[in-house]
């Protein structure tokens, strides 16, 4: 391939790992090509964190407005939601974030941002089909695959006959659905379910498993379920969708097998909120010899190396926790090892996360189920949010806090916080865990009154 353009490094995918990696490598004097098929920023900026949390904020305003009388504030008339305005606000923030990322990349000397679809032609060569229809041949010494994942589509009879929504297309609706049916009780289904209930939809969540959020402890999920039901969501557990059919304009029937027999749900829209499929199917990785798992995710070791020398996998495409902060940490590991000469690894790294239902569910480290599975010796510190002064003052007392403690060394093994600003509260404990502080430090700390952090004084008393 004598006509191929040569680079030191080629990055496939301008997500939360690929974008910063391109500028970091260029900063060492490398010539870098960053290939992006759709848009800079990856899922996070374009279809994930940024747009969804923008819309969650709009839904929360609607919720608090309806609760105005609880605080002695009265409004006239019913609360209405302008979905076009909600969408415009979401799009504006997404465009701003994406534009900032794209400008940083384009202004970095040594980085060529190439818009097109990449496909390997050999272990260290690719063909890129550009957006203008032409193709380019590129070669490099090293490849970094950050091509991400996309919403999966379940095998459901009749699904192809309706205009089913996924986590991307639901954010482009221009009006509030009358009755939104949600397939899946994971964090995507619950965030959108509660969001659209607050916008004014009737919402039914169909979950195949025995509980929502299957990774969480049963007592936490019981509280989550109660909160969502209080908000008006219908939750169907141990229920499987059998088929769906269109019966008219914006009217569908979903046939569901439940523990008490088959139910027919009539709705206006169907959101498929299941898993995600890695974007590896069109990369022609067979030309490289890179190994994939049974679901198509790239196999990597603790240093993010594939089985093929000089090819790395970063972010969602390698499987595991599909979080923005994990993708960005993948970038930091590559930078540490290849730019700074370090020995960074993903082994045993903390994986904090927040489910942006309201109240938030933030977790880091082990929960009770995982501690038992590992045969750990542990104690539990648990407290309802009704014991938190700040939560009482703002009248948002739903939820609970649950920490797992190692009684032999007083280390905090993990914490789950379902409550007002649960993600932010979780981060306080994460800092203590990172510093290997015993729980007694938080128990005895002087926190400013009346902040949410004061809750840790009471939580850890009596452990």
GROMACS .gro file of C-alpha atoms in nm:
model
  463
    1UNK     CA    1   0.000   0.000   0.000
    2UNK     CA    2   0.251   0.258  -0.116
    3UNK     CA    3  -0.023   0.519  -0.155
    4UNK     CA    4  -0.131   0.496   0.209
    5UNK     CA    5  -0.080   0.797   0.433
    6UNK     CA    6   0.138   0.709   0.730
    7UNK     CA    7   0.074   0.819   1.090
    8UNK     CA    8   0.244   0.740   1.417
    9UNK     CA    9  -0.092   0.666   1.579
   10UNK     CA   10  -0.446   0.625   1.452
   11UNK     CA   11  -0.744   0.652   1.685
   12UNK     CA   12  -1.082   0.517   1.574
   13UNK     CA   13  -1.356   0.706   1.752
   14UNK     CA   14  -1.354   1.057   1.899
   15UNK     CA   15  -1.522   0.961   2.226
   16UNK     CA   16  -1.423   1.047   2.580
   17UNK     CA   17  -1.102   0.846   2.546
   18UNK     CA   18  -1.017   0.902   2.181
   19UNK     CA   19  -1.049   1.279   2.175
   20UNK     CA   20  -0.812   1.364   2.462
   21UNK     CA   21  -0.576   1.085   2.360
   22UNK     CA   22  -0.533   1.240   2.016
   23UNK     CA   23  -0.417   1.573   2.159
   24UNK     CA   24  -0.199   1.407   2.424
   25UNK     CA   25  -0.015   1.197   2.166
   26UNK     CA   26   0.024   1.495   1.934
   27UNK     CA   27   0.176   1.685   2.225
   28UNK     CA   28   0.470   1.442   2.218
   29UNK     CA   29   0.538   1.524   1.854
   30UNK     CA   30   0.344   1.236   1.704
   31UNK     CA   31   0.146   1.262   1.383
   32UNK     CA   32  -0.203   1.143   1.477
   33UNK     CA   33  -0.518   1.064   1.279
   34UNK     CA   34  -0.849   1.069   1.466
   35UNK     CA   35  -1.124   0.894   1.270
   36UNK     CA   36  -1.484   0.974   1.362
   37UNK     CA   37  -1.784   0.835   1.177
   38UNK     CA   38  -2.061   1.050   1.325
   39UNK     CA   39  -1.974   1.324   1.573
   40UNK     CA   40  -1.700   1.428   1.811
   41UNK     CA   41  -1.759   1.358   2.179
   42UNK     CA   42  -1.895   1.005   2.162
   43UNK     CA   43  -2.211   0.882   2.330
   44UNK     CA   44  -2.163   1.098   2.639
   45UNK     CA   45  -2.189   1.439   2.478
   46UNK     CA   46  -2.423   1.350   2.195
   47UNK     CA   47  -2.667   1.081   2.312
   48UNK     CA   48  -2.580   1.001   2.672
   49UNK     CA   49  -2.487   1.200   2.979
   50UNK     CA   50  -2.513   1.555   2.849
   51UNK     CA   51  -2.852   1.545   2.673
   52UNK     CA   52  -3.022   1.309   2.919
   53UNK     CA   53  -2.918   1.502   3.228
   54UNK     CA   54  -3.024   1.825   3.059
   55UNK     CA   55  -3.370   1.676   3.010
   56UNK     CA   56  -3.373   1.529   3.363
   57UNK     CA   57  -3.325   1.886   3.486
   58UNK     CA   58  -3.627   2.003   3.287
   59UNK     CA   59  -3.835   1.718   3.427
   60UNK     CA   60  -3.729   1.804   3.781
   61UNK     CA   61  -3.844   2.163   3.734
   62UNK     CA   62  -4.186   2.032   3.628
   63UNK     CA   63  -4.194   1.803   3.933
   64UNK     CA   64  -4.103   2.080   4.178
   65UNK     CA   65  -4.348   2.320   4.017
   66UNK     CA   66  -4.630   2.073   4.079
   67UNK     CA   67  -4.509   2.043   4.439
   68UNK     CA   68  -4.510   2.419   4.490
   69UNK     CA   69  -4.798   2.409   4.736
   70UNK     CA   70  -4.592   2.182   4.965
   71UNK     CA   71  -4.357   2.476   5.014
   72UNK     CA   72  -4.629   2.738   5.042
   73UNK     CA   73  -4.583   2.851   4.682
   74UNK     CA   74  -4.893   2.852   4.461
   75UNK     CA   75  -4.910   2.871   4.084
   76UNK     CA   76  -5.216   2.924   3.871
   77UNK     CA   77  -5.334   2.658   3.630
   78UNK     CA   78  -5.188   2.316   3.548
   79UNK     CA   79  -4.820   2.266   3.474
   80UNK     CA   80  -4.757   2.207   3.104
   81UNK     CA   81  -4.440   2.097   2.927
   82UNK     CA   82  -4.323   2.229   2.590
   83UNK     CA   83  -4.121   1.938   2.452
   84UNK     CA   84  -3.997   2.146   2.160
   85UNK     CA   85  -3.842   2.392   2.406
   86UNK     CA   86  -3.701   2.108   2.615
   87UNK     CA   87  -3.547   1.963   2.299
   88UNK     CA   88  -3.409   2.301   2.190
   89UNK     CA   89  -3.241   2.350   2.526
   90UNK     CA   90  -3.094   2.000   2.509
   91UNK     CA   91  -2.966   2.050   2.155
   92UNK     CA   92  -2.807   2.385   2.240
   93UNK     CA   93  -2.607   2.239   2.527
   94UNK     CA   94  -2.503   1.937   2.322
   95UNK     CA   95  -2.390   2.161   2.034
   96UNK     CA   96  -2.190   2.375   2.275
   97UNK     CA   97  -2.013   2.080   2.435
   98UNK     CA   98  -1.947   1.908   2.103
   99UNK     CA   99  -1.825   2.227   1.941
  100UNK     CA  100  -1.580   2.292   2.223
  101UNK     CA  101  -1.434   1.942   2.196
  102UNK     CA  102  -1.411   1.959   1.818
  103UNK     CA  103  -1.240   2.297   1.824
  104UNK     CA  104  -0.977   2.174   2.071
  105UNK     CA  105  -0.897   1.880   1.848
  106UNK     CA  106  -0.886   2.080   1.525
  107UNK     CA  107  -0.665   2.346   1.679
  108UNK     CA  108  -0.406   2.092   1.800
  109UNK     CA  109  -0.102   2.073   1.577
  110UNK     CA  110  -0.028   1.718   1.469
  111UNK     CA  111  -0.387   1.591   1.480
  112UNK     CA  112  -0.587   1.524   1.163
  113UNK     CA  113  -0.958   1.487   1.237
  114UNK     CA  114  -1.098   1.269   0.958
  115UNK     CA  115  -1.475   1.223   0.932
  116UNK     CA  116  -1.557   0.881   0.795
  117UNK     CA  117  -1.601   0.510   0.866
  118UNK     CA  118  -1.288   0.306   0.931
  119UNK     CA  119  -1.232  -0.055   0.837
  120UNK     CA  120  -0.911  -0.252   0.890
  121UNK     CA  121  -0.734  -0.391   0.585
  122UNK     CA  122  -0.452  -0.542   0.790
  123UNK     CA  123  -0.306  -0.539   1.141
  124UNK     CA  124  -0.172  -0.185   1.099
  125UNK     CA  125  -0.369  -0.043   0.808
  126UNK     CA  126  -0.722   0.085   0.751
  127UNK     CA  127  -0.946   0.215   0.479
  128UNK     CA  128  -1.164   0.514   0.561
  129UNK     CA  129  -1.482   0.581   0.370
  130UNK     CA  130  -1.512   0.957   0.395
  131UNK     CA  131  -1.841   1.140   0.431
  132UNK     CA  132  -1.800   1.277   0.076
  133UNK     CA  133  -1.802   0.923  -0.064
  134UNK     CA  134  -1.431   0.893  -0.135
  135UNK     CA  135  -1.189   0.659   0.042
  136UNK     CA  136  -0.847   0.696   0.198
  137UNK     CA  137  -0.584   0.439   0.288
  138UNK     CA  138  -0.401   0.495   0.616
  139UNK     CA  139  -0.126   0.316   0.805
  140UNK     CA  140   0.015   0.360   1.153
  141UNK     CA  141   0.251   0.211   1.409
  142UNK     CA  142  -0.025   0.193   1.671
  143UNK     CA  143  -0.406   0.181   1.674
  144UNK     CA  144  -0.646   0.278   1.949
  145UNK     CA  145  -1.007   0.164   1.909
  146UNK     CA  146  -1.261   0.385   2.086
  147UNK     CA  147  -1.559   0.318   1.860
  148UNK     CA  148  -1.812   0.284   2.143
  149UNK     CA  149  -2.145   0.103   2.144
  150UNK     CA  150  -2.502   0.162   2.033
  151UNK     CA  151  -2.848   0.070   2.167
  152UNK     CA  152  -2.930  -0.297   2.124
  153UNK     CA  153  -3.256  -0.414   1.971
  154UNK     CA  154  -3.424  -0.716   2.130
  155UNK     CA  155  -3.582  -1.002   1.942
  156UNK     CA  156  -3.946  -0.911   1.978
  157UNK     CA  157  -4.215  -1.018   1.735
  158UNK     CA  158  -4.362  -0.719   1.554
  159UNK     CA  159  -4.093  -0.474   1.663
  160UNK     CA  160  -4.003  -0.396   1.303
  161UNK     CA  161  -4.361  -0.290   1.231
  162UNK     CA  162  -4.369  -0.002   1.479
  163UNK     CA  163  -4.162   0.310   1.529
  164UNK     CA  164  -3.993   0.193   1.848
  165UNK     CA  165  -3.784   0.443   2.041
  166UNK     CA  166  -3.437   0.391   2.183
  167UNK     CA  167  -3.228   0.600   2.422
  168UNK     CA  168  -3.128   0.833   2.138
  169UNK     CA  169  -3.450   0.881   1.942
  170UNK     CA  170  -3.668   0.937   2.250
  171UNK     CA  171  -3.482   1.262   2.313
  172UNK     CA  172  -3.599   1.397   1.978
  173UNK     CA  173  -3.972   1.375   2.050
  174UNK     CA  174  -4.157   1.703   1.994
  175UNK     CA  175  -4.451   1.620   2.221
  176UNK     CA  176  -4.514   1.431   2.542
  177UNK     CA  177  -4.622   1.068   2.483
  178UNK     CA  178  -4.966   0.983   2.614
  179UNK     CA  179  -4.860   0.642   2.746
  180UNK     CA  180  -4.495   0.541   2.730
  181UNK     CA  181  -4.420   0.169   2.756
  182UNK     CA  182  -4.063   0.100   2.869
  183UNK     CA  183  -3.891  -0.232   2.806
  184UNK     CA  184  -3.617  -0.266   3.067
  185UNK     CA  185  -3.576  -0.173   3.431
  186UNK     CA  186  -3.211  -0.072   3.424
  187UNK     CA  187  -3.083   0.281   3.471
  188UNK     CA  188  -3.173   0.389   3.115
  189UNK     CA  189  -3.531   0.271   3.143
  190UNK     CA  190  -3.581   0.423   3.487
  191UNK     CA  191  -3.424   0.759   3.407
  192UNK     CA  192  -3.641   0.804   3.099
  193UNK     CA  193  -3.946   0.651   3.264
  194UNK     CA  194  -3.945   0.893   3.556
  195UNK     CA  195  -3.847   1.182   3.329
  196UNK     CA  196  -4.144   1.137   3.097
  197UNK     CA  197  -4.382   1.071   3.383
  198UNK     CA  198  -4.283   1.413   3.513
  199UNK     CA  199  -4.331   1.561   3.169
  200UNK     CA  200  -4.688   1.432   3.183
  201UNK     CA  201  -4.685   1.083   3.032
  202UNK     CA  202  -4.840   0.777   3.180
  203UNK     CA  203  -4.551   0.530   3.211
  204UNK     CA  204  -4.538   0.150   3.242
  205UNK     CA  205  -4.204  -0.026   3.296
  206UNK     CA  206  -4.177  -0.392   3.195
  207UNK     CA  207  -3.888  -0.571   3.364
  208UNK     CA  208  -3.803  -0.933   3.292
  209UNK     CA  209  -3.617  -0.985   3.620
  210UNK     CA  210  -3.747  -1.008   3.974
  211UNK     CA  211  -3.634  -0.655   4.058
  212UNK     CA  212  -3.537  -0.328   3.897
  213UNK     CA  213  -3.166  -0.239   3.881
  214UNK     CA  214  -3.046  -0.600   3.914
  215UNK     CA  215  -2.696  -0.503   4.032
  216UNK     CA  216  -2.825  -0.333   4.347
  217UNK     CA  217  -2.921  -0.472   4.690
  218UNK     CA  218  -3.283  -0.574   4.735
  219UNK     CA  219  -3.354  -0.320   5.010
  220UNK     CA  220  -3.219  -0.035   4.796
  221UNK     CA  221  -3.425  -0.148   4.496
  222UNK     CA  222  -3.735  -0.186   4.712
  223UNK     CA  223  -3.700   0.181   4.803
  224UNK     CA  224  -3.637   0.279   4.439
  225UNK     CA  225  -3.950   0.091   4.333
  226UNK     CA  226  -4.158   0.258   4.603
  227UNK     CA  227  -4.035   0.602   4.497
  228UNK     CA  228  -4.116   0.543   4.129
  229UNK     CA  229  -4.459   0.407   4.215
  230UNK     CA  230  -4.523   0.712   4.434
  231UNK     CA  231  -4.439   0.922   4.130
  232UNK     CA  232  -4.703   0.734   3.932
  233UNK     CA  233  -4.506   0.476   3.731
  234UNK     CA  234  -4.653   0.130   3.685
  235UNK     CA  235  -4.387  -0.136   3.744
  236UNK     CA  236  -4.430  -0.491   3.609
  237UNK     CA  237  -4.170  -0.736   3.743
  238UNK     CA  238  -4.098  -1.090   3.625
  239UNK     CA  239  -4.268  -0.988   3.302
  240UNK     CA  240  -4.154  -1.052   2.947
  241UNK     CA  241  -4.273  -0.883   2.630
  242UNK     CA  242  -4.395  -1.143   2.381
  243UNK     CA  243  -4.496  -0.933   2.082
  244UNK     CA  244  -4.603  -0.585   1.981
  245UNK     CA  245  -4.836  -0.460   1.713
  246UNK     CA  246  -4.953  -0.126   1.578
  247UNK     CA  247  -5.328  -0.069   1.605
  248UNK     CA  248  -5.351   0.289   1.484
  249UNK     CA  249  -5.175   0.625   1.475
  250UNK     CA  250  -4.966   0.648   1.792
  251UNK     CA  251  -5.137   0.344   1.936
  252UNK     CA  252  -4.970   0.011   1.997
  253UNK     CA  253  -5.046  -0.307   2.184
  254UNK     CA  254  -4.773  -0.482   2.381
  255UNK     CA  255  -4.843  -0.839   2.481
  256UNK     CA  256  -4.667  -0.922   2.807
  257UNK     CA  257  -4.631  -1.252   2.991
  258UNK     CA  258  -4.664  -1.182   3.364
  259UNK     CA  259  -4.668  -1.407   3.674
  260UNK     CA  260  -5.050  -1.382   3.671
  261UNK     CA  261  -5.094  -1.448   3.300
  262UNK     CA  262  -5.077  -1.251   2.976
  263UNK     CA  263  -5.154  -0.880   2.982
  264UNK     CA  264  -5.215  -0.655   2.687
  265UNK     CA  265  -5.078  -0.305   2.739
  266UNK     CA  266  -5.204  -0.027   2.516
  267UNK     CA  267  -4.965   0.261   2.473
  268UNK     CA  268  -4.872   0.541   2.240
  269UNK     CA  269  -4.493   0.487   2.236
  270UNK     CA  270  -4.251   0.203   2.311
  271UNK     CA  271  -3.903   0.267   2.451
  272UNK     CA  272  -3.658  -0.019   2.414
  273UNK     CA  273  -3.416   0.031   2.703
  274UNK     CA  274  -3.213  -0.287   2.702
  275UNK     CA  275  -2.843  -0.343   2.652
  276UNK     CA  276  -2.590  -0.201   2.410
  277UNK     CA  277  -2.404  -0.352   2.115
  278UNK     CA  278  -2.036  -0.271   2.052
  279UNK     CA  279  -1.948  -0.089   1.731
  280UNK     CA  280  -1.706  -0.355   1.612
  281UNK     CA  281  -1.915  -0.523   1.343
  282UNK     CA  282  -1.801  -0.293   1.062
  283UNK     CA  283  -1.435  -0.254   1.161
  284UNK     CA  284  -1.329  -0.579   0.990
  285UNK     CA  285  -1.124  -0.675   1.293
  286UNK     CA  286  -1.077  -1.019   1.137
  287UNK     CA  287  -0.806  -0.856   0.927
  288UNK     CA  288  -0.612  -0.781   1.247
  289UNK     CA  289  -0.663  -1.097   1.449
  290UNK     CA  290  -0.795  -0.899   1.745
  291UNK     CA  291  -1.001  -1.124   1.970
  292UNK     CA  292  -1.363  -1.043   2.055
  293UNK     CA  293  -1.588  -1.192   2.318
  294UNK     CA  294  -1.917  -1.366   2.244
  295UNK     CA  295  -2.102  -1.032   2.230
  296UNK     CA  296  -1.854  -0.862   2.000
  297UNK     CA  297  -1.666  -0.657   2.261
  298UNK     CA  298  -1.290  -0.625   2.223
  299UNK     CA  299  -1.088  -0.831   2.470
  300UNK     CA  300  -0.816  -0.634   2.649
  301UNK     CA  301  -0.579  -0.694   2.940
  302UNK     CA  302  -0.534  -0.469   3.244
  303UNK     CA  303  -0.325  -0.229   3.035
  304UNK     CA  304  -0.594  -0.207   2.764
  305UNK     CA  305  -0.381  -0.404   2.519
  306UNK     CA  306  -0.548  -0.648   2.281
  307UNK     CA  307  -0.391  -0.979   2.185
  308UNK     CA  308  -0.238  -0.805   1.881
  309UNK     CA  309   0.069  -0.590   1.952
  310UNK     CA  310   0.016  -0.214   1.917
  311UNK     CA  311  -0.365  -0.233   1.905
  312UNK     CA  312  -0.556  -0.110   2.210
  313UNK     CA  313  -0.923  -0.101   2.311
  314UNK     CA  314  -1.069   0.188   2.511
  315UNK     CA  315  -1.410   0.285   2.644
  316UNK     CA  316  -1.740   0.105   2.588
  317UNK     CA  317  -1.611  -0.103   2.296
  318UNK     CA  318  -1.413  -0.321   2.535
  319UNK     CA  319  -1.715  -0.409   2.750
  320UNK     CA  320  -1.738  -0.367   3.124
  321UNK     CA  321  -1.887  -0.057   3.288
  322UNK     CA  322  -2.013   0.175   3.012
  323UNK     CA  323  -1.949   0.505   3.187
  324UNK     CA  324  -1.794   0.826   3.060
  325UNK     CA  325  -1.557   0.849   3.354
  326UNK     CA  326  -1.432   0.496   3.286
  327UNK     CA  327  -1.364   0.582   2.923
  328UNK     CA  328  -1.176   0.894   3.028
  329UNK     CA  329  -0.976   0.693   3.281
  330UNK     CA  330  -0.885   0.453   2.999
  331UNK     CA  331  -0.730   0.754   2.825
  332UNK     CA  332  -0.534   0.840   3.139
  333UNK     CA  333  -0.402   0.485   3.164
  334UNK     CA  334  -0.282   0.491   2.803
  335UNK     CA  335  -0.127   0.835   2.855
  336UNK     CA  336   0.049   0.720   3.171
  337UNK     CA  337   0.191   0.409   3.010
  338UNK     CA  338   0.279   0.528   2.660
  339UNK     CA  339   0.353   0.897   2.712
  340UNK     CA  340   0.478   0.917   3.070
  341UNK     CA  341   0.648   0.576   3.092
  342UNK     CA  342   0.434   0.464   3.386
  343UNK     CA  343   0.274   0.134   3.482
  344UNK     CA  344  -0.096   0.214   3.513
  345UNK     CA  345  -0.360  -0.058   3.512
  346UNK     CA  346  -0.738  -0.088   3.524
  347UNK     CA  347  -0.709  -0.367   3.782
  348UNK     CA  348  -0.897  -0.291   4.104
  349UNK     CA  349  -0.987   0.064   4.001
  350UNK     CA  350  -1.294   0.211   4.166
  351UNK     CA  351  -1.605   0.228   3.952
  352UNK     CA  352  -1.833   0.495   4.097
  353UNK     CA  353  -2.160   0.568   3.924
  354UNK     CA  354  -2.485   0.754   3.966
  355UNK     CA  355  -2.830   0.661   3.840
  356UNK     CA  356  -3.000   0.994   3.766
  357UNK     CA  357  -3.343   0.910   3.887
  358UNK     CA  358  -3.471   1.156   4.145
  359UNK     CA  359  -3.357   1.116   4.414
  360UNK     CA  360  -3.024   1.006   4.272
  361UNK     CA  361  -2.870   0.667   4.339
  362UNK     CA  362  -2.493   0.694   4.382
  363UNK     CA  363  -2.270   0.395   4.451
  364UNK     CA  364  -1.902   0.316   4.482
  365UNK     CA  365  -1.733  -0.002   4.600
  366UNK     CA  366  -1.906  -0.314   4.727
  367UNK     CA  367  -2.271  -0.349   4.815
  368UNK     CA  368  -2.403  -0.614   5.052
  369UNK     CA  369  -2.464  -0.872   4.779
  370UNK     CA  370  -2.111  -0.842   4.646
  371UNK     CA  371  -1.954  -0.852   4.993
  372UNK     CA  372  -2.140  -1.175   5.067
  373UNK     CA  373  -2.041  -1.326   4.731
  374UNK     CA  374  -1.676  -1.252   4.811
  375UNK     CA  375  -1.706  -1.406   5.156
  376UNK     CA  376  -1.607  -1.080   5.321
  377UNK     CA  377  -1.638  -1.011   5.691
  378UNK     CA  378  -1.837  -0.689   5.712
  379UNK     CA  379  -2.077  -0.469   5.902
  380UNK     CA  380  -2.359  -0.257   5.764
  381UNK     CA  381  -2.433   0.104   5.849
  382UNK     CA  382  -2.781   0.202   5.727
  383UNK     CA  383  -2.995   0.510   5.772
  384UNK     CA  384  -3.305   0.658   5.606
  385UNK     CA  385  -3.284   1.004   5.452
  386UNK     CA  386  -3.552   1.114   5.701
  387UNK     CA  387  -3.265   1.134   5.953
  388UNK     CA  388  -3.084   1.397   5.745
  389UNK     CA  389  -3.156   1.753   5.856
  390UNK     CA  390  -3.089   1.908   5.516
  391UNK     CA  391  -3.326   1.664   5.346
  392UNK     CA  392  -3.598   1.752   5.597
  393UNK     CA  393  -3.543   2.125   5.547
  394UNK     CA  394  -3.591   2.103   5.172
  395UNK     CA  395  -3.867   1.840   5.204
  396UNK     CA  396  -3.687   1.573   5.000
  397UNK     CA  397  -3.652   1.285   5.243
  398UNK     CA  398  -3.707   0.987   5.015
  399UNK     CA  399  -3.433   0.725   5.008
  400UNK     CA  400  -3.165   0.575   5.232
  401UNK     CA  401  -2.790   0.542   5.286
  402UNK     CA  402  -2.616   0.207   5.320
  403UNK     CA  403  -2.244   0.154   5.384
  404UNK     CA  404  -2.039  -0.165   5.401
  405UNK     CA  405  -1.760  -0.158   5.664
  406UNK     CA  406  -1.466  -0.392   5.723
  407UNK     CA  407  -1.471  -0.432   6.106
  408UNK     CA  408  -1.112  -0.557   6.114
  409UNK     CA  409  -0.958  -0.233   5.986
  410UNK     CA  410  -1.254   0.010   5.985
  411UNK     CA  411  -1.216   0.066   5.610
  412UNK     CA  412  -1.523   0.158   5.405
  413UNK     CA  413  -1.570  -0.117   5.147
  414UNK     CA  414  -1.855   0.056   4.966
  415UNK     CA  415  -2.152   0.285   4.996
  416UNK     CA  416  -2.487   0.324   4.823
  417UNK     CA  417  -2.676   0.649   4.862
  418UNK     CA  418  -3.031   0.680   4.737
  419UNK     CA  419  -3.125   1.033   4.824
  420UNK     CA  420  -3.104   1.404   4.758
  421UNK     CA  421  -2.778   1.463   4.563
  422UNK     CA  422  -2.688   1.098   4.620
  423UNK     CA  423  -2.410   1.111   4.363
  424UNK     CA  424  -2.241   1.409   4.525
  425UNK     CA  425  -2.272   1.252   4.870
  426UNK     CA  426  -2.126   0.927   4.738
  427UNK     CA  427  -1.825   1.120   4.610
  428UNK     CA  428  -1.745   1.243   4.961
  429UNK     CA  429  -1.718   0.884   5.079
  430UNK     CA  430  -1.521   0.789   4.769
  431UNK     CA  431  -1.258   1.046   4.862
  432UNK     CA  432  -1.228   0.882   5.204
  433UNK     CA  433  -1.196   0.541   5.039
  434UNK     CA  434  -0.927   0.668   4.801
  435UNK     CA  435  -0.735   0.801   5.099
  436UNK     CA  436  -0.790   0.473   5.288
  437UNK     CA  437  -0.942   0.663   5.579
  438UNK     CA  438  -1.133   0.462   5.838
  439UNK     CA  439  -1.503   0.530   5.866
  440UNK     CA  440  -1.437   0.693   6.205
  441UNK     CA  441  -1.287   0.995   6.029
  442UNK     CA  442  -1.623   1.071   5.867
  443UNK     CA  443  -1.806   0.982   6.187
  444UNK     CA  444  -1.607   1.240   6.384
  445UNK     CA  445  -1.556   1.505   6.114
  446UNK     CA  446  -1.690   1.856   6.168
  447UNK     CA  447  -1.904   1.924   5.862
  448UNK     CA  448  -2.070   2.261   5.808
  449UNK     CA  449  -2.429   2.266   5.925
  450UNK     CA  450  -2.674   2.205   5.770
  451UNK     CA  451  -2.513   2.028   5.474
  452UNK     CA  452  -2.590   1.681   5.347
  453UNK     CA  453  -2.242   1.565   5.446
  454UNK     CA  454  -2.348   1.588   5.810
  455UNK     CA  455  -2.539   1.267   5.747
  456UNK     CA  456  -2.213   1.073   5.777
  457UNK     CA  457  -2.177   1.173   6.142
  458UNK     CA  458  -2.501   0.993   6.219
  459UNK     CA  459  -2.462   0.709   5.968
  460UNK     CA  460  -2.137   0.584   6.116
  461UNK     CA  461  -2.227   0.634   6.482
  462UNK     CA  462  -2.278   0.300   6.650
  463UNK     CA  463  -2.115   0.087   6.380
   0.00000   0.00000   0.00000
